[in-house]
C-alpha cells in the first residue's frame, strides 16, 4: 500500500523560501524519516542552491513490498531520490529482525517506482546484469526477466507511441519468482548493474528510481545491516 505525502508550497510571506523547494523537501524528509537524510535529495538541493520552485509539488511516496519500505522522493512528477528501508515490525519483539534485500526484490521495487517507464536497451542491460549476478550464470535464463526485457526493448524501439510499449512493471513484477536462484544484493552487484545501465544509455546516466537506482539502494541497506549488526539481548 502506498502513502503519498504531497507537501504544500511554503507561505508567500517568507521571501527566503519562496520559489525554493529545498526547504519543502527538508520538511518532507523530516516527516518521513525523522531527520534530513545525509546525502539525500534535500541536502543535495541545498548544497547546490537549487532554484526549483516549491509550487512544482514535493511528494514522498512510501510503498511496502516484501517486508521492505520503498521511499521515493519526487518533484513535479520526476523521481529525484529513492531509498529502501526495513518495514517496521507489526508488534514489538525481544530481538530486532533484519533481512537483506535480494536482487529479485530490488527488481520488484523498480516495478513499483518506475513501472510506467517503457523498457529500453539500458533497462534491458541492467536487468540482464542483475539476473546474471543473481543466478551466477554467464548467460541469460530462457524465458526469464532478462530475456523478456531484451525482447521488450527491441519491440519498443520499433514503436512510436509510449502507450503501446511494454513497461518495466510488465517485466519486473514478481521478478523474484522468475529467477531460478537469488542472492542478497552487494556493493559489487550494484556496481555491475550501474555500469551496464550507464554503458547502454546514450546520455551515460542512470534513471532515478530505475533498475540501477533500486539495486544500489538495496546494496546500501544491506551494507548498513552488516556494519550495524543486531545484538541479542541476554
CSV table of C-alpha atoms in Angstrom, one decimal:
chain,number,residue,atom,x,y,z
A,1,UNK,CA,0.0,0.0,0.0
A,2,UNK,CA,1.4,3.4,-0.9
A,3,UNK,CA,1.2,6.5,1.2
A,4,UNK,CA,1.8,9.8,-0.6
A,5,UNK,CA,2.6,12.9,1.3
A,6,UNK,CA,2.4,15.9,-1.0
A,7,UNK,CA,3.9,19.0,0.6
A,8,UNK,CA,2.1,22.3,0.2
A,9,UNK,CA,4.2,25.3,-1.0
A,10,UNK,CA,5.7,27.4,1.7
A,11,UNK,CA,3.9,30.6,2.7
A,12,UNK,CA,4.2,33.5,0.4
A,13,UNK,CA,5.1,35.7,3.4
A,14,UNK,CA,8.5,34.0,3.7
A,15,UNK,CA,10.7,35.5,0.8
A,16,UNK,CA,13.6,33.3,1.7
A,17,UNK,CA,11.7,30.1,0.9
A,18,UNK,CA,9.6,31.4,-1.9
A,19,UNK,CA,10.3,29.6,-5.2
A,20,UNK,CA,12.7,27.2,-3.4
A,21,UNK,CA,11.8,23.6,-3.0
A,22,UNK,CA,14.9,22.7,-0.8
A,23,UNK,CA,13.1,23.8,2.4
A,24,UNK,CA,10.0,21.9,1.4
A,25,UNK,CA,11.9,18.7,0.7
A,26,UNK,CA,13.7,19.1,4.1
A,27,UNK,CA,10.3,19.3,5.8
A,28,UNK,CA,9.1,16.3,3.9
A,29,UNK,CA,12.1,14.2,4.8
A,30,UNK,CA,11.8,15.2,8.5
A,31,UNK,CA,8.2,13.9,8.5
A,32,UNK,CA,9.1,10.6,6.8
A,33,UNK,CA,12.5,9.8,8.3
A,34,UNK,CA,12.5,11.9,11.5
A,35,UNK,CA,15.5,13.8,10.1
A,36,UNK,CA,17.0,15.2,6.9
A,37,UNK,CA,18.9,12.4,5.1
A,38,UNK,CA,22.7,12.8,4.8
A,39,UNK,CA,23.5,12.9,1.1
A,40,UNK,CA,19.8,12.8,0.3
A,41,UNK,CA,17.8,14.9,-2.2
A,42,UNK,CA,17.1,17.7,0.3
A,43,UNK,CA,20.8,18.0,1.3
A,44,UNK,CA,22.0,18.0,-2.3
A,45,UNK,CA,19.4,20.6,-3.3
A,46,UNK,CA,20.5,22.9,-0.5
A,47,UNK,CA,24.2,22.4,-1.3
A,48,UNK,CA,23.8,23.4,-5.0
A,49,UNK,CA,21.4,26.2,-4.2
A,50,UNK,CA,18.5,24.6,-6.1
A,51,UNK,CA,16.1,27.1,-7.7
A,52,UNK,CA,13.3,24.6,-8.3
A,53,UNK,CA,10.0,26.2,-7.4
A,54,UNK,CA,8.2,24.8,-4.4
A,55,UNK,CA,5.0,25.0,-6.4
A,56,UNK,CA,6.2,22.1,-8.5
A,57,UNK,CA,5.0,19.8,-5.8
A,58,UNK,CA,7.2,17.8,-3.5
A,59,UNK,CA,6.0,14.2,-3.0
A,60,UNK,CA,7.4,11.5,-0.9
A,61,UNK,CA,5.8,8.1,-1.6
A,62,UNK,CA,6.2,5.1,0.7
A,63,UNK,CA,5.4,1.6,-0.7
A,64,UNK,CA,5.6,-1.6,1.4
A,65,UNK,CA,6.8,-4.7,-0.5
A,66,UNK,CA,8.4,-8.0,0.6
A,67,UNK,CA,8.8,-6.7,4.1
A,68,UNK,CA,10.7,-3.5,2.9
A,69,UNK,CA,9.7,0.2,2.8
A,70,UNK,CA,10.5,1.7,-0.7
A,71,UNK,CA,10.6,5.5,-0.3
A,72,UNK,CA,10.7,7.7,-3.4
A,73,UNK,CA,11.1,11.5,-3.4
A,74,UNK,CA,9.9,13.4,-6.4
A,75,UNK,CA,9.3,17.0,-7.6
A,76,UNK,CA,6.8,17.7,-10.3
A,77,UNK,CA,6.4,14.0,-11.0
A,78,UNK,CA,10.1,13.4,-11.5
A,79,UNK,CA,11.7,11.0,-9.1
A,80,UNK,CA,14.9,12.5,-7.7
A,81,UNK,CA,15.8,10.1,-4.9
A,82,UNK,CA,15.0,6.6,-3.6
A,83,UNK,CA,15.8,4.5,-0.6
A,84,UNK,CA,14.8,1.1,0.7
A,85,UNK,CA,14.4,0.6,4.4
A,86,UNK,CA,13.2,-2.3,6.6
A,87,UNK,CA,9.5,-2.3,7.3
A,88,UNK,CA,8.5,-1.7,10.9
A,89,UNK,CA,7.6,-4.8,12.8
A,90,UNK,CA,3.9,-5.4,13.3
A,91,UNK,CA,4.4,-5.9,17.0
A,92,UNK,CA,7.3,-5.4,19.4
A,93,UNK,CA,9.6,-8.4,19.8
A,94,UNK,CA,12.6,-9.1,22.1
A,95,UNK,CA,15.1,-9.2,19.2
A,96,UNK,CA,15.3,-6.8,16.3
A,97,UNK,CA,14.8,-8.6,13.0
A,98,UNK,CA,16.5,-7.5,9.8
A,99,UNK,CA,16.6,-9.3,6.4
A,100,UNK,CA,18.9,-8.5,3.5
A,101,UNK,CA,17.2,-7.4,0.2
A,102,UNK,CA,17.7,-9.8,-2.7
A,103,UNK,CA,18.3,-8.9,-6.3
A,104,UNK,CA,14.9,-10.2,-7.2
A,105,UNK,CA,13.3,-7.9,-4.5
A,106,UNK,CA,15.3,-4.9,-5.8
A,107,UNK,CA,13.9,-5.6,-9.3
A,108,UNK,CA,10.4,-5.8,-7.9
A,109,UNK,CA,11.0,-2.4,-6.3
A,110,UNK,CA,11.7,-1.0,-9.7
A,111,UNK,CA,8.4,-2.2,-10.9
A,112,UNK,CA,6.8,0.0,-8.2
A,113,UNK,CA,9.0,3.1,-8.6
A,114,UNK,CA,9.4,3.2,-12.4
A,115,UNK,CA,6.8,0.6,-13.6
A,116,UNK,CA,5.3,3.1,-16.0
A,117,UNK,CA,8.5,3.6,-17.9
A,118,UNK,CA,8.8,1.9,-21.3
A,119,UNK,CA,11.6,-0.6,-21.4
A,120,UNK,CA,14.7,0.5,-23.4
A,121,UNK,CA,18.1,-1.0,-24.1
A,122,UNK,CA,19.7,0.4,-21.0
A,123,UNK,CA,17.0,-1.1,-18.8
A,124,UNK,CA,17.4,-4.5,-20.5
A,125,UNK,CA,21.2,-4.4,-20.0
A,126,UNK,CA,20.8,-3.5,-16.3
A,127,UNK,CA,18.2,-6.3,-15.8
A,128,UNK,CA,20.5,-8.8,-17.6
A,129,UNK,CA,23.4,-7.8,-15.3
A,130,UNK,CA,21.2,-8.2,-12.3
A,131,UNK,CA,19.9,-11.6,-13.4
A,132,UNK,CA,23.5,-12.9,-14.1
A,133,UNK,CA,24.6,-11.8,-10.7
A,134,UNK,CA,21.6,-13.4,-9.0
A,135,UNK,CA,21.9,-16.7,-10.8
A,136,UNK,CA,25.7,-17.0,-11.1
A,137,UNK,CA,25.3,-17.9,-14.8
A,138,UNK,CA,27.2,-16.3,-17.6
A,139,UNK,CA,24.2,-16.5,-20.0
A,140,UNK,CA,20.6,-15.3,-19.5
A,141,UNK,CA,17.8,-17.6,-18.5
A,142,UNK,CA,15.5,-18.6,-21.3
A,143,UNK,CA,12.1,-17.2,-20.5
A,144,UNK,CA,13.5,-15.2,-17.6
A,145,UNK,CA,13.3,-11.5,-16.8
A,146,UNK,CA,16.4,-10.6,-18.8
A,147,UNK,CA,15.1,-12.4,-21.9
A,148,UNK,CA,11.8,-10.7,-21.6
A,149,UNK,CA,13.4,-7.3,-21.1
A,150,UNK,CA,15.6,-7.7,-24.2
A,151,UNK,CA,12.6,-8.7,-26.3
A,152,UNK,CA,10.6,-5.7,-24.9
A,153,UNK,CA,13.4,-3.2,-25.6
A,154,UNK,CA,13.7,-4.5,-29.2
A,155,UNK,CA,10.0,-4.3,-29.7
A,156,UNK,CA,9.6,-0.9,-28.1
A,157,UNK,CA,12.3,0.6,-30.3
A,158,UNK,CA,10.1,-0.1,-33.3
A,159,UNK,CA,7.1,1.7,-31.8
A,160,UNK,CA,6.3,5.4,-31.7
A,161,UNK,CA,3.6,5.7,-29.1
A,162,UNK,CA,4.6,5.1,-25.5
A,163,UNK,CA,1.2,3.7,-24.6
A,164,UNK,CA,1.8,0.8,-27.0
A,165,UNK,CA,5.2,0.0,-25.5
A,166,UNK,CA,6.0,-2.7,-22.8
A,167,UNK,CA,6.7,-1.1,-19.4
A,168,UNK,CA,9.1,-2.0,-16.7
A,169,UNK,CA,6.2,-3.0,-14.5
A,170,UNK,CA,5.2,-5.6,-17.0
A,171,UNK,CA,8.6,-7.2,-16.9
A,172,UNK,CA,9.7,-6.9,-13.3
A,173,UNK,CA,6.5,-7.5,-11.3
A,174,UNK,CA,7.1,-10.8,-9.4
A,175,UNK,CA,10.7,-10.8,-10.6
A,176,UNK,CA,11.8,-13.0,-7.7
A,177,UNK,CA,9.6,-15.9,-8.8
A,178,UNK,CA,11.1,-15.7,-12.3
A,179,UNK,CA,14.7,-16.1,-11.1
A,180,UNK,CA,15.9,-19.7,-10.8
A,181,UNK,CA,18.1,-18.6,-7.9
A,182,UNK,CA,18.6,-15.3,-6.0
A,183,UNK,CA,21.0,-13.7,-3.6
A,184,UNK,CA,21.4,-10.7,-1.3
A,185,UNK,CA,22.5,-7.5,-3.1
A,186,UNK,CA,26.1,-6.5,-2.5
A,187,UNK,CA,28.0,-3.3,-3.5
A,188,UNK,CA,29.7,-5.2,-6.3
A,189,UNK,CA,26.4,-6.3,-7.6
A,190,UNK,CA,25.2,-2.7,-7.6
A,191,UNK,CA,28.4,-1.6,-9.4
A,192,UNK,CA,27.8,-4.1,-12.1
A,193,UNK,CA,24.2,-3.2,-12.7
A,194,UNK,CA,25.0,0.5,-12.6
A,195,UNK,CA,27.8,0.0,-15.2
A,196,UNK,CA,25.5,-1.9,-17.5
A,197,UNK,CA,22.8,0.8,-17.4
A,198,UNK,CA,25.4,3.6,-17.9
A,199,UNK,CA,27.1,1.9,-20.9
A,200,UNK,CA,23.8,1.4,-22.7
A,201,UNK,CA,22.3,4.9,-22.0
A,202,UNK,CA,23.0,7.5,-24.8
A,203,UNK,CA,23.3,10.1,-22.1
A,204,UNK,CA,25.6,8.0,-20.0
A,205,UNK,CA,23.4,8.3,-16.9
A,206,UNK,CA,21.2,6.2,-14.8
A,207,UNK,CA,17.5,6.8,-14.2
A,208,UNK,CA,16.3,7.9,-10.8
A,209,UNK,CA,14.1,5.2,-9.4
A,210,UNK,CA,15.2,2.8,-12.2
A,211,UNK,CA,16.9,-0.6,-12.1
A,212,UNK,CA,20.3,0.6,-11.2
A,213,UNK,CA,19.0,3.0,-8.6
A,214,UNK,CA,16.9,0.3,-6.9
A,215,UNK,CA,19.8,-2.2,-6.8
A,216,UNK,CA,22.1,0.5,-5.4
A,217,UNK,CA,19.6,1.4,-2.7
A,218,UNK,CA,19.3,-2.2,-1.7
A,219,UNK,CA,23.0,-2.6,-1.6
A,220,UNK,CA,23.3,0.4,0.7
A,221,UNK,CA,20.7,-1.0,3.1
A,222,UNK,CA,22.4,-4.4,3.1
A,223,UNK,CA,25.7,-2.8,3.8
A,224,UNK,CA,24.3,-0.8,6.7
A,225,UNK,CA,22.9,-4.1,8.2
A,226,UNK,CA,26.4,-5.6,8.1
A,227,UNK,CA,28.0,-2.5,9.7
A,228,UNK,CA,25.3,-2.4,12.4
A,229,UNK,CA,24.7,-6.0,13.3
A,230,UNK,CA,21.8,-6.7,15.6
A,231,UNK,CA,22.7,-7.6,19.2
A,232,UNK,CA,20.9,-10.3,21.0
A,233,UNK,CA,19.5,-9.4,24.4
A,234,UNK,CA,20.7,-11.5,27.3
